[in-house]
Coordinates of N, CA and C and ligand atoms in Angstrom, one line a residue:
X267 N 28.2 245.4 176.2 CA 28.8 244.1 176.1 C 28.2 243.4 174.8
X268 N 29.1 242.8 174.1 CA 28.7 241.9 173.0 C 28.7 240.5 173.4
X269 N 27.6 239.7 173.1 CA 27.5 238.3 173.5 C 27.1 237.6 172.2
X270 N 27.9 236.5 171.9 CA 27.6 235.6 170.8 C 27.5 234.2 171.3
X271 N 26.5 233.4 170.8 CA 26.4 232.0 171.1 C 26.4 231.2 169.8
X272 N 27.2 230.2 169.8 CA 27.3 229.3 168.6 C 26.7 227.9 169.0
X273 N 25.8 227.4 168.2 CA 25.0 226.2 168.6 C 24.4 225.6 167.4
X274 N 24.1 224.3 167.4 CA 23.3 223.7 166.3 C 21.8 223.9 166.6
X275 N 21.5 224.5 167.7 CA 20.1 224.9 168.0 C 20.0 226.4 168.4
X276 N 20.3 227.3 167.5 CA 20.3 228.7 167.8 C 19.0 229.2 168.3
X277 N 17.9 228.6 167.9 CA 16.5 229.0 168.4 C 16.4 228.8 169.9
X278 N 17.3 228.0 170.5 CA 17.3 227.8 172.0 C 17.4 229.1 172.7
X279 N 18.0 230.1 172.1 CA 18.2 231.4 172.7 C 17.1 232.4 172.6
X280 N 16.0 232.0 171.9 CA 14.9 232.9 171.7 C 14.4 233.5 173.0
X281 N 14.4 232.7 174.2 CA 13.9 233.3 175.4 C 14.6 234.5 175.9
X282 N 15.8 234.8 175.3 CA 16.5 236.0 175.8 C 15.8 237.2 175.3
X283 N 14.9 237.1 174.3 CA 14.1 238.3 174.0 C 13.0 238.6 175.0
X284 N 12.7 237.6 175.9 CA 11.6 237.8 176.8 C 12.2 238.2 178.2
X285 N 13.4 237.8 178.5 CA 13.8 238.0 179.9 C 14.7 239.2 180.0
X286 N 15.3 239.4 181.1 CA 16.1 240.6 181.5 C 17.1 240.9 180.4
X287 N 17.8 240.0 179.9 CA 18.8 240.3 178.8 C 18.1 240.9 177.6
X288 N 16.9 240.5 177.4 CA 16.1 241.1 176.2 C 16.0 242.6 176.5
X289 N 15.6 243.0 177.8 CA 15.4 244.4 178.1 C 16.7 245.1 177.9
X290 N 17.8 244.4 178.4 CA 19.1 245.1 178.3 C 19.5 245.3 176.8
X291 N 19.0 244.4 175.9 CA 19.3 244.6 174.5 C 18.6 245.8 174.0
X292 N 17.4 245.9 174.4 CA 16.6 247.1 173.9 C 17.2 248.4 174.4
X293 N 17.8 248.3 175.6 CA 18.4 249.5 176.2 C 19.8 249.8 175.6
X294 N 20.2 248.9 174.6 CA 21.5 249.1 173.9 C 22.7 248.8 174.8
X295 N 22.4 248.0 175.9 CA 23.6 247.7 176.8 C 24.2 246.3 176.5
X296 N 23.4 245.5 175.8 CA 23.9 244.2 175.4 C 23.5 243.9 174.0
X297 N 24.5 243.4 173.2 CA 24.2 243.1 171.8 C 24.4 241.6 171.7
X298 N 23.3 240.8 171.6 CA 23.4 239.4 171.6 C 23.0 238.8 170.2
X299 N 23.8 237.8 169.7 CA 23.6 237.2 168.5 C 23.8 235.7 168.7
X300 N 22.8 234.8 168.2 CA 22.9 233.4 168.2 C 23.3 233.0 166.8
X301 N 24.3 232.1 166.6 CA 24.7 231.6 165.3 C 24.5 230.1 165.2
X302 N 24.2 229.7 164.0 CA 24.0 228.2 163.7 C 25.3 227.7 163.3
X303 N 25.9 226.7 164.1 CA 27.2 226.1 163.7 C 27.2 225.5 162.3
X304 N 26.1 225.0 161.9 CA 26.0 224.3 160.6 C 26.3 225.3 159.4
X305 N 26.2 226.6 159.7 CA 26.6 227.6 158.7 C 28.1 227.5 158.3
X306 N 28.9 226.8 159.1 CA 30.3 226.7 158.9 C 30.7 225.3 158.5
X307 N 29.7 224.4 158.3 CA 29.9 223.0 157.9 C 29.8 223.0 156.4
X308 N 30.9 222.7 155.7 CA 31.0 222.9 154.3 C 30.5 221.7 153.4
X309 N 30.4 220.5 154.0 CA 30.0 219.4 153.2 C 28.5 219.5 152.8
X310 N 28.1 218.7 151.9 CA 26.7 218.7 151.4 C 25.7 218.5 152.5
X311 N 26.0 217.6 153.4 CA 25.1 217.3 154.5 C 25.3 218.2 155.7
X312 N 26.2 219.2 155.6 CA 26.5 220.1 156.7 C 26.7 219.3 158.0
X313 N 27.7 218.4 157.9 CA 28.0 217.5 159.0 C 28.8 218.2 160.1
X314 N 28.4 218.0 161.4 CA 29.1 218.6 162.5 C 29.6 217.6 163.5
X315 N 29.4 216.3 163.3 CA 29.8 215.3 164.2 C 30.3 214.1 163.5
X316 N 31.1 213.3 164.3 CA 31.6 212.0 163.7 C 31.9 211.1 164.9
X317 N 32.3 209.9 164.6 CA 32.6 208.9 165.7 C 33.8 209.2 166.4
X318 N 33.9 208.8 167.7 CA 35.1 209.2 168.5 C 36.3 208.3 168.2
X319 N 37.5 209.0 168.1 CA 38.7 208.2 168.1 C 38.8 207.4 169.4
X320 N 39.3 206.2 169.3 CA 39.4 205.4 170.6 C 38.2 204.7 170.9
X321 N 37.1 204.9 170.1 CA 35.9 204.1 170.3 C 35.1 204.8 171.4
X322 N 34.0 204.1 171.8 CA 33.1 204.6 172.8 C 31.7 205.0 172.2
X323 N 30.8 205.2 173.1 CA 29.4 205.5 172.6 C 29.3 206.9 172.1
X324 N 28.3 207.2 171.4 CA 28.0 208.6 170.9 C 28.9 209.1 169.9
X325 N 28.7 210.4 169.6 CA 29.4 211.1 168.6 C 30.1 212.3 169.2
X326 N 31.2 212.8 168.5 CA 31.9 213.9 168.9 C 31.8 215.0 167.8
X327 N 31.8 216.3 168.3 CA 31.7 217.4 167.3 C 33.0 217.6 166.6
X328 N 32.9 217.7 165.3 CA 34.1 217.8 164.5 C 34.8 219.2 164.7
X329 N 36.2 219.2 164.6 CA 36.9 220.5 164.8 C 36.7 221.5 163.7
X330 N 36.6 221.1 162.4 CA 36.6 222.0 161.3 C 35.5 223.1 161.4
X331 N 34.2 222.7 161.5 CA 33.2 223.8 161.6 C 33.4 224.7 162.8
X332 N 33.8 224.1 164.0 CA 34.1 225.0 165.1 C 35.2 226.0 164.9
X333 N 36.2 225.5 164.3 CA 37.4 226.4 164.0 C 37.0 227.5 163.1
X334 N 36.2 227.3 162.1 CA 35.8 228.3 161.2 C 34.8 229.3 161.9
X335 N 33.9 228.7 162.7 CA 33.0 229.5 163.4 C 33.6 230.5 164.4
X336 N 34.6 230.0 165.2 CA 35.3 230.8 166.2 C 36.1 231.9 165.5
X337 N 36.8 231.5 164.4 CA 37.5 232.5 163.6 C 36.6 233.6 163.2
X338 N 35.4 233.3 162.8 CA 34.5 234.3 162.3 C 33.9 235.2 163.4
X339 N 33.6 234.6 164.5 CA 32.8 235.3 165.6 C 33.7 236.0 166.6
X340 N 34.8 235.3 167.0 CA 35.6 235.9 168.1 C 36.4 237.1 167.7
X341 N 36.2 238.2 168.5 CA 37.1 239.3 168.4 C 38.4 239.1 169.2
X342 N 39.4 240.0 169.1 CA 40.6 239.8 169.9 C 40.2 239.8 171.4
X343 N 39.2 240.6 171.8 CA 38.8 240.8 173.2 C 37.9 239.6 173.7
X344 N 37.6 238.7 172.8 CA 36.6 237.6 173.2 C 37.1 236.8 174.4
X345 N 36.2 236.5 175.3 CA 36.3 235.5 176.3 C 35.5 234.3 175.8
X346 N 36.1 233.2 175.5 CA 35.4 232.0 175.0 C 34.9 231.2 176.2
X347 N 33.6 231.0 176.3 CA 33.1 230.2 177.4 C 32.6 228.9 176.8
X348 N 33.1 227.8 177.3 CA 32.7 226.4 176.8 C 32.0 225.7 178.0
X349 N 30.7 225.6 178.0 CA 30.0 224.8 179.0 C 30.4 223.4 178.8
X350 N 30.7 222.7 179.9 CA 31.0 221.2 179.9 C 30.9 220.7 181.3
X351 N 30.5 219.4 181.3 CA 30.4 218.8 182.7 C 31.7 218.7 183.4
X352 N 32.8 218.8 182.6 CA 34.1 218.7 183.2 C 34.8 220.0 183.5
X353 N 33.9 221.1 183.4 CA 34.5 222.4 183.7 C 34.6 222.8 185.1
X354 N 35.1 224.0 185.4 CA 35.1 224.6 186.7 C 33.7 225.0 187.1
X355 N 33.3 224.7 188.4 CA 31.9 225.1 188.8 C 31.7 226.6 188.7
X356 N 30.7 227.1 188.1 CA 30.4 228.5 187.9 C 29.9 229.1 189.2
X357 N 30.4 230.2 189.6 CA 30.1 230.8 190.8 C 29.7 232.3 190.6
X358 N 29.2 232.9 191.7 CA 28.8 234.3 191.6 C 30.0 235.2 191.3
X359 N 31.2 234.8 191.9 CA 32.4 235.5 191.6 C 32.8 235.5 190.1
X360 N 32.5 234.3 189.5 CA 32.7 234.3 188.0 C 31.8 235.2 187.3
X361 N 30.5 235.3 187.7 CA 29.6 236.2 187.1 C 30.0 237.6 187.2
X362 N 30.5 238.0 188.4 CA 31.0 239.4 188.6 C 32.2 239.6 187.7
X363 N 33.1 238.7 187.6 CA 34.3 238.8 186.8 C 33.9 239.0 185.3
X364 N 33.0 238.1 184.8 CA 32.6 238.2 183.4 C 31.7 239.4 183.1
X365 N 31.1 240.0 184.1 CA 30.2 241.2 183.8 C 31.0 242.4 183.4
X366 N 32.4 242.3 183.6 CA 33.2 243.4 183.1 C 33.9 243.1 181.7
X367 N 33.5 242.0 181.1 CA 34.1 241.6 179.8 C 33.5 242.4 178.7
X368 N 34.3 242.6 177.6 CA 33.8 243.4 176.5 C 33.0 242.5 175.5
X369 N 33.5 241.2 175.4 CA 32.9 240.3 174.4 C 32.9 238.9 175.0
X370 N 31.7 238.2 175.1 CA 31.6 236.9 175.5 C 31.1 236.0 174.3
X371 N 31.8 234.9 174.1 CA 31.4 234.0 173.1 C 31.1 232.6 173.7
X372 N 29.9 232.1 173.5 CA 29.6 230.8 174.1 C 29.7 229.7 173.0
X373 N 30.5 228.7 173.2 CA 30.6 227.5 172.3 C 29.7 226.4 172.9
X374 N 28.5 226.2 172.4 CA 27.6 225.3 173.0 C 27.7 224.0 172.2
X375 N 28.3 223.0 172.9 CA 28.4 221.7 172.3 C 27.1 220.8 172.5
X376 N 27.1 219.7 171.7 CA 26.1 218.7 171.8 C 26.8 217.4 171.7
X377 N 26.0 216.3 171.6 CA 26.6 214.9 171.5 C 27.4 214.6 172.7
X378 N 28.6 214.1 172.6 CA 29.5 213.8 173.7 C 30.5 214.9 173.9
X379 N 30.3 216.0 173.2 CA 31.2 217.2 173.4 C 31.9 217.5 172.1
X380 N 32.8 218.5 172.3 CA 33.6 219.1 171.1 C 35.0 218.6 171.1
X381 N 35.5 218.3 169.9 CA 36.9 217.8 169.8 C 37.8 218.7 170.6
X382 N 38.6 218.1 171.5 CA 39.4 218.9 172.4 C 40.4 219.9 171.7
X383 N 40.8 219.6 170.5 CA 41.7 220.4 169.8 C 41.1 221.8 169.5
X384 N 39.8 221.9 169.4 CA 39.1 223.2 169.2 C 39.4 224.1 170.4
X385 N 39.3 223.5 171.6 CA 39.5 224.3 172.8 C 41.0 224.7 173.0
X386 N 41.8 223.7 172.7 CA 43.3 223.9 172.8 C 43.8 224.9 171.8
X387 N 43.3 224.9 170.6 CA 43.7 225.9 169.6 C 43.1 227.3 170.0
X388 N 41.9 227.3 170.5 CA 41.3 228.6 170.8 C 42.1 229.3 172.0
X389 N 42.6 228.4 172.9 CA 43.3 229.0 174.0 C 44.6 229.7 173.6
X390 N 45.1 229.4 172.4 CA 46.3 230.1 171.9 C 46.0 231.5 171.4
X391 N 44.7 231.8 171.3 CA 44.3 233.1 170.7 C 43.3 233.9 171.6
X392 N 42.6 233.2 172.4 CA 41.6 234.0 173.3 C 41.7 233.4 174.7
X393 N 41.1 234.1 175.6 CA 40.9 233.6 177.0 C 39.8 232.6 176.9
X394 N 40.0 231.3 177.4 CA 39.0 230.3 177.3 C 38.7 229.8 178.7
X395 N 37.3 229.7 179.0 CA 36.8 229.3 180.3 C 35.9 228.0 180.1
X396 N 36.4 226.9 180.5 CA 35.5 225.7 180.5 C 34.7 225.6 181.8
X397 N 33.4 225.8 181.7 CA 32.6 226.0 182.9 C 31.5 225.0 183.0
X398 N 31.3 224.5 184.3 CA 30.3 223.6 184.6 C 29.2 224.3 185.3
X399 N 27.9 223.9 185.1 CA 26.8 224.6 185.7 C 26.5 223.9 187.1
X400 N 27.1 222.7 187.2 CA 26.8 221.9 188.5 C 27.1 220.5 188.2
X401 N 27.0 219.7 189.3 CA 27.4 218.3 189.2 C 26.2 217.5 188.7
X402 N 25.8 217.7 187.5 CA 24.8 217.0 186.8 C 25.0 217.1 185.3
X403 N 24.5 216.3 184.5 CA 24.7 216.3 183.1 C 23.4 216.6 182.3
X404 N 23.5 217.6 181.4 CA 22.4 217.9 180.5 C 22.9 217.5 179.1
X405 N 22.1 217.7 178.1 CA 22.4 217.2 176.7 C 23.2 218.2 175.9
X406 N 23.4 219.4 176.4 CA 24.1 220.4 175.5 C 24.5 221.6 176.3
X407 N 25.3 222.5 175.7 CA 25.7 223.7 176.4 C 24.8 224.8 176.5
X408 N 23.7 224.7 175.7 CA 22.8 225.9 175.6 C 22.1 226.3 176.9
X409 N 21.6 225.4 177.7 CA 21.0 225.7 178.9 C 22.0 226.4 179.9
X410 N 23.2 225.9 179.9 CA 24.2 226.5 180.7 C 24.5 227.9 180.3
X411 N 24.6 228.1 178.9 CA 24.9 229.4 178.4 C 23.8 230.4 178.8
X412 N 22.5 230.0 178.7 CA 21.4 230.8 179.1 C 21.5 231.3 180.6
X413 N 21.9 230.3 181.4 CA 22.0 230.6 182.9 C 23.1 231.6 183.1
X414 N 24.3 231.3 182.5 CA 25.5 232.2 182.7 C 25.2 233.6 182.1
X415 N 24.5 233.6 181.0 CA 24.2 235.0 180.4 C 23.4 235.8 181.3
X416 N 22.3 235.1 181.9 CA 21.4 235.8 182.8 C 22.2 236.3 184.1
X417 N 23.0 235.4 184.6 CA 23.7 235.7 185.8 C 24.7 236.9 185.6
X418 N 25.2 237.0 184.4 CA 26.2 238.0 184.1 C 25.5 239.3 183.8
X419 N 24.6 239.3 182.8 CA 23.9 240.5 182.3 C 23.3 241.3 183.4
X420 N 22.7 240.6 184.4 CA 22.0 241.3 185.5 C 22.9 242.1 186.4
X421 N 24.2 241.8 186.3 CA 25.2 242.5 187.2 C 25.8 243.7 186.5
X422 N 25.6 243.8 185.2 CA 26.2 245.0 184.5 C 25.5 246.3 184.9
X423 N 26.3 247.3 185.3 CA 25.7 248.5 185.8 C 24.7 249.1 184.8
X424 N 23.5 249.4 185.3 CA 22.5 250.0 184.5 C 21.3 249.1 184.1
X425 N 21.5 247.7 184.4 CA 20.4 246.8 184.0 C 19.4 246.7 185.1
X426 N 19.9 246.5 186.3 CA 18.9 246.2 187.4 C 18.3 247.5 187.8
X427 N 16.9 247.5 188.0 CA 16.2 248.8 188.4 C 16.7 249.2 189.7
X428 N 17.0 248.2 190.6 CA 17.4 248.5 192.0 C 18.7 247.9 192.3
X429 N 19.8 248.6 191.9 CA 21.2 247.9 192.1 C 21.5 247.6 193.5
X430 N 20.8 248.3 194.5 CA 21.1 247.9 195.9 C 20.7 246.5 196.2
X431 N 19.7 246.0 195.5 CA 19.2 244.6 195.7 C 20.3 243.6 195.4
X432 N 21.2 244.0 194.5 CA 22.3 243.0 194.1 C 23.2 242.8 195.2
X433 N 23.5 243.9 196.0 CA 24.5 243.7 197.1 C 24.0 242.8 198.1
X434 N 22.6 242.7 198.3 CA 22.1 241.9 199.4 C 21.9 240.4 199.0
X435 N 22.1 240.2 197.7 CA 21.7 238.9 197.2 C 22.4 237.7 197.8
X436 N 21.8 236.5 197.7 CA 22.5 235.3 198.0 C 23.8 235.2 197.3
X437 N 24.8 234.7 197.9 CA 26.1 234.5 197.4 C 26.9 235.8 197.2
X438 N 26.2 236.9 197.1 CA 27.0 238.2 197.0 C 27.9 238.4 198.2
X439 N 27.4 238.0 199.4 CA 28.2 238.1 200.6 C 28.6 236.7 201.1
X440 N 28.5 235.7 200.3 CA 28.9 234.4 200.7 C 27.9 233.6 201.5
X441 N 26.7 234.2 201.7 CA 25.7 233.6 202.5 C 24.5 233.4 201.6
X442 N 23.6 232.5 202.1 CA 22.3 232.3 201.4 C 21.3 233.4 201.8
X443 N 20.4 233.7 201.0 CA 19.4 234.8 201.3 C 18.5 234.4 202.4
X444 N 18.1 235.4 203.2 CA 17.1 235.1 204.3 C 15.7 234.9 203.6
X445 N 14.7 234.4 204.4 CA 13.4 234.2 203.9 C 12.7 235.6 203.7
X446 N 11.8 235.7 202.7 CA 11.1 236.9 202.4 C 9.6 236.7 202.6
X447 N 8.9 237.8 202.9 CA 7.5 237.7 203.1 C 6.8 239.0 202.6
X448 N 5.5 238.9 202.2 CA 4.8 240.1 201.9 C 3.3 239.9 202.4
X449 N 2.5 240.9 202.1 CA 1.1 240.8 202.5 C 0.4 239.6 201.9
X450 N -0.6 239.0 202.7 CA -1.1 239.4 204.0 C -0.3 239.0 205.1
X451 N -0.4 239.6 206.3 CA 0.4 239.2 207.5 C 0.0 237.9 208.0
X452 N -1.2 237.4 207.7 CA -1.7 236.1 208.2 C -2.3 235.4 207.0
X453 N -1.8 234.1 206.8 CA -2.2 233.4 205.6 C -2.2 231.9 205.9
X454 N -3.4 231.2 205.8 CA -3.5 229.8 206.1 C -2.9 229.4 207.4
X455 N -3.3 230.2 208.4 CA -2.8 229.9 209.8 C -1.3 230.1 210.0
X456 N -0.7 230.8 209.0 CA 0.7 231.1 209.1 C 0.9 232.6 209.2
X457 N 1.7 233.1 210.2 CA 2.0 234.5 210.4 C 3.3 234.9 209.9
X458 N 3.5 236.2 209.4 CA 4.8 236.7 209.1 C 5.5 236.9 210.4
X459 N 6.8 236.6 210.5 CA 7.6 236.8 211.7 C 7.4 238.2 212.3
X460 N 7.1 238.3 213.6 CA 6.7 239.5 214.2 C 7.7 240.6 214.0
X461 N 9.0 240.2 214.0 CA 10.1 241.2 213.9 C 10.0 242.0 212.7
X462 N 9.5 241.4 211.6 CA 9.4 242.1 210.3 C 8.3 243.2 210.3
X463 N 7.4 243.1 211.3 CA 6.3 244.0 211.4 C 6.6 245.1 212.4
X464 N 7.8 245.0 213.0 CA 8.1 245.8 214.2 C 8.5 247.3 213.8
X465 N 9.0 247.4 212.6 CA 9.5 248.7 212.2 C 10.9 249.0 212.8
X466 N 11.4 248.1 213.6 CA 12.7 248.3 214.2 C 13.8 247.8 213.2
X467 N 14.4 248.7 212.5 CA 15.3 248.3 211.4 C 16.5 247.6 211.9
X468 N 17.0 247.9 213.0 CA 18.2 247.3 213.6 C 17.9 245.8 213.9
X469 N 16.7 245.6 214.6 CA 16.3 244.2 214.9 C 16.1 243.4 213.6
X470 N 15.4 244.1 212.6 CA 15.2 243.4 211.4 C 16.5 243.0 210.7
X471 N 17.4 243.9 210.6 CA 18.7 243.6 210.0 C 19.4 242.4 210.7
X472 N 19.4 242.4 212.0 CA 20.0 241.4 212.8 C 19.3 240.0 212.6
X473 N 18.0 240.1 212.6 CA 17.2 238.8 212.3 C 17.5 238.3 211.0
X474 N 17.6 239.1 210.0 CA 17.9 238.6 208.6 C 19.3 238.1 208.5
X475 N 20.3 238.7 209.2 CA 21.6 238.2 209.2 C 21.7 236.8 209.8
X476 N 21.0 236.6 210.9 CA 21.0 235.3 211.6 C 20.3 234.3 210.7
X477 N 19.2 234.7 210.1 CA 18.5 233.7 209.2 C 19.4 233.3 208.1
X478 N 20.1 234.2 207.5 CA 21.1 233.9 206.4 C 22.1 232.9 206.9
X479 N 22.7 233.2 208.0 CA 23.8 232.3 208.6 C 23.2 230.9 208.9
X480 N 22.0 230.9 209.5 CA 21.4 229.6 209.9 C 21.2 228.7 208.6
X481 N 20.6 229.4 207.6 CA 20.3 228.7 206.3 C 21.6 228.2 205.7
X482 N 22.6 229.0 205.7 CA 23.9 228.6 205.1 C 24.5 227.4 205.8
X483 N 24.5 227.5 207.2 CA 25.1 226.4 207.9 C 24.3 225.1 207.6
X484 N 23.0 225.2 207.6 CA 22.1 224.0 207.4 C 22.2 223.5 206.0
X485 N 22.1 224.4 205.0 CA 22.0 223.9 203.6 C 23.3 223.8 202.8
X486 N 24.2 224.7 203.2 CA 25.5 224.8 202.4 C 26.7 224.9 203.4
X487 N 26.9 223.9 204.1 CA 28.1 223.9 205.0 C 29.4 224.2 204.3
X488 N 29.4 223.9 203.0 CA 30.6 224.1 202.2 C 30.9 225.6 202.0
X489 N 29.8 226.4 202.2 CA 30.0 227.9 202.1 C 30.3 228.6 203.4
X490 N 30.2 227.8 204.5 CA 30.4 228.4 205.8 C 31.9 228.5 206.1
X491 N 32.4 229.8 206.1 CA 33.8 230.0 206.4 C 34.1 229.6 207.8
X492 N 33.3 230.2 208.7 CA 33.5 229.9 210.1 C 32.2 229.7 210.8
X493 N 32.0 228.5 211.2 CA 30.6 228.2 211.8 C 30.2 229.1 212.9
X494 N 31.2 229.7 213.5 CA 30.9 230.6 214.6 C 30.4 232.0 214.2
X495 N 30.7 232.3 212.9 CA 30.4 233.7 212.4 C 28.9 234.0 212.5
Ligands
JFE1250 C1 31.3 216.6 177.5 O1 31.0 215.4 178.1 C2 29.7 215.0 178.1 C3 29.3 213.8 178.7 C4 28.0 213.4 178.7 C5 27.1 214.2 178.1 C6 27.4 215.4 177.5 C7 26.4 216.2 176.8 N1 26.9 217.5 176.5 C8 27.3 217.9 175.3 C9 27.8 219.2 175.3 C10 27.6 219.7 176.6 C11 27.9 220.9 177.3 C12 27.6 221.0 178.6 C13 27.1 219.9 179.3 C14 26.9 220.0 180.8 C15 27.3 221.0 181.6 C16 26.9 220.6 182.9 N2 27.2 221.3 184.1 N3 26.2 219.5 182.8 N4 26.2 219.1 181.5 C17 26.8 218.7 178.7 C18 27.1 218.6 177.3 C19 28.7 215.8 177.5

């Protein structure tokens, strides 16, 4: 998979050399490049923003640099991902879907966002996904891109040391993960649940299923398909 990120802060993506995607890059499974949007700003001051039509606070990112940048970076197979507070909430299903893509391009905006015509024009040439990381606002698309990249890259066959662990994960089956424990069995007057020390794999599996269901009902009723399940 090829992944490109376009941003006025390309160094924001340096952590990818440290984390899982970095390992994937060394394994030749992911080819990641961060690009500085200002490289496509042609005026002397390399301007990428201007005041909003219609007034209002803040600045808007100009269409010209973005248009040139996307023309240069996007292949025909590109899926253009635009993080934005007004996007569709990102889910595990989206990560699974994107893990099969050939080329992901992240358009990381700043200021009050990117001129809408950039997205509208891109949609005539590539698949475009406007994605929200959650119902909160950050100052730019980079942190969302990092989170989406990590969620996607770890699902690509060959990256995770133990692929079975992916199947059991939170959200993979629509439920939250059960609590996990390790040695010592007794710590600060707290014991590991006895069932986990029993060696009875049937009981352990049943206990974990119930813990997942209880947690999901309590913390994420929106994810509970059928409370009785
Ligand atoms: C566009 O509308 C905006 C309104 C107020 C602030 C900002 C700041 N901002 C700029 C680019 C950008 C990209 C993504 C996000 C973002 C995504 C999520 N889930 N939260 N915040 C925020 C961004 C933008």
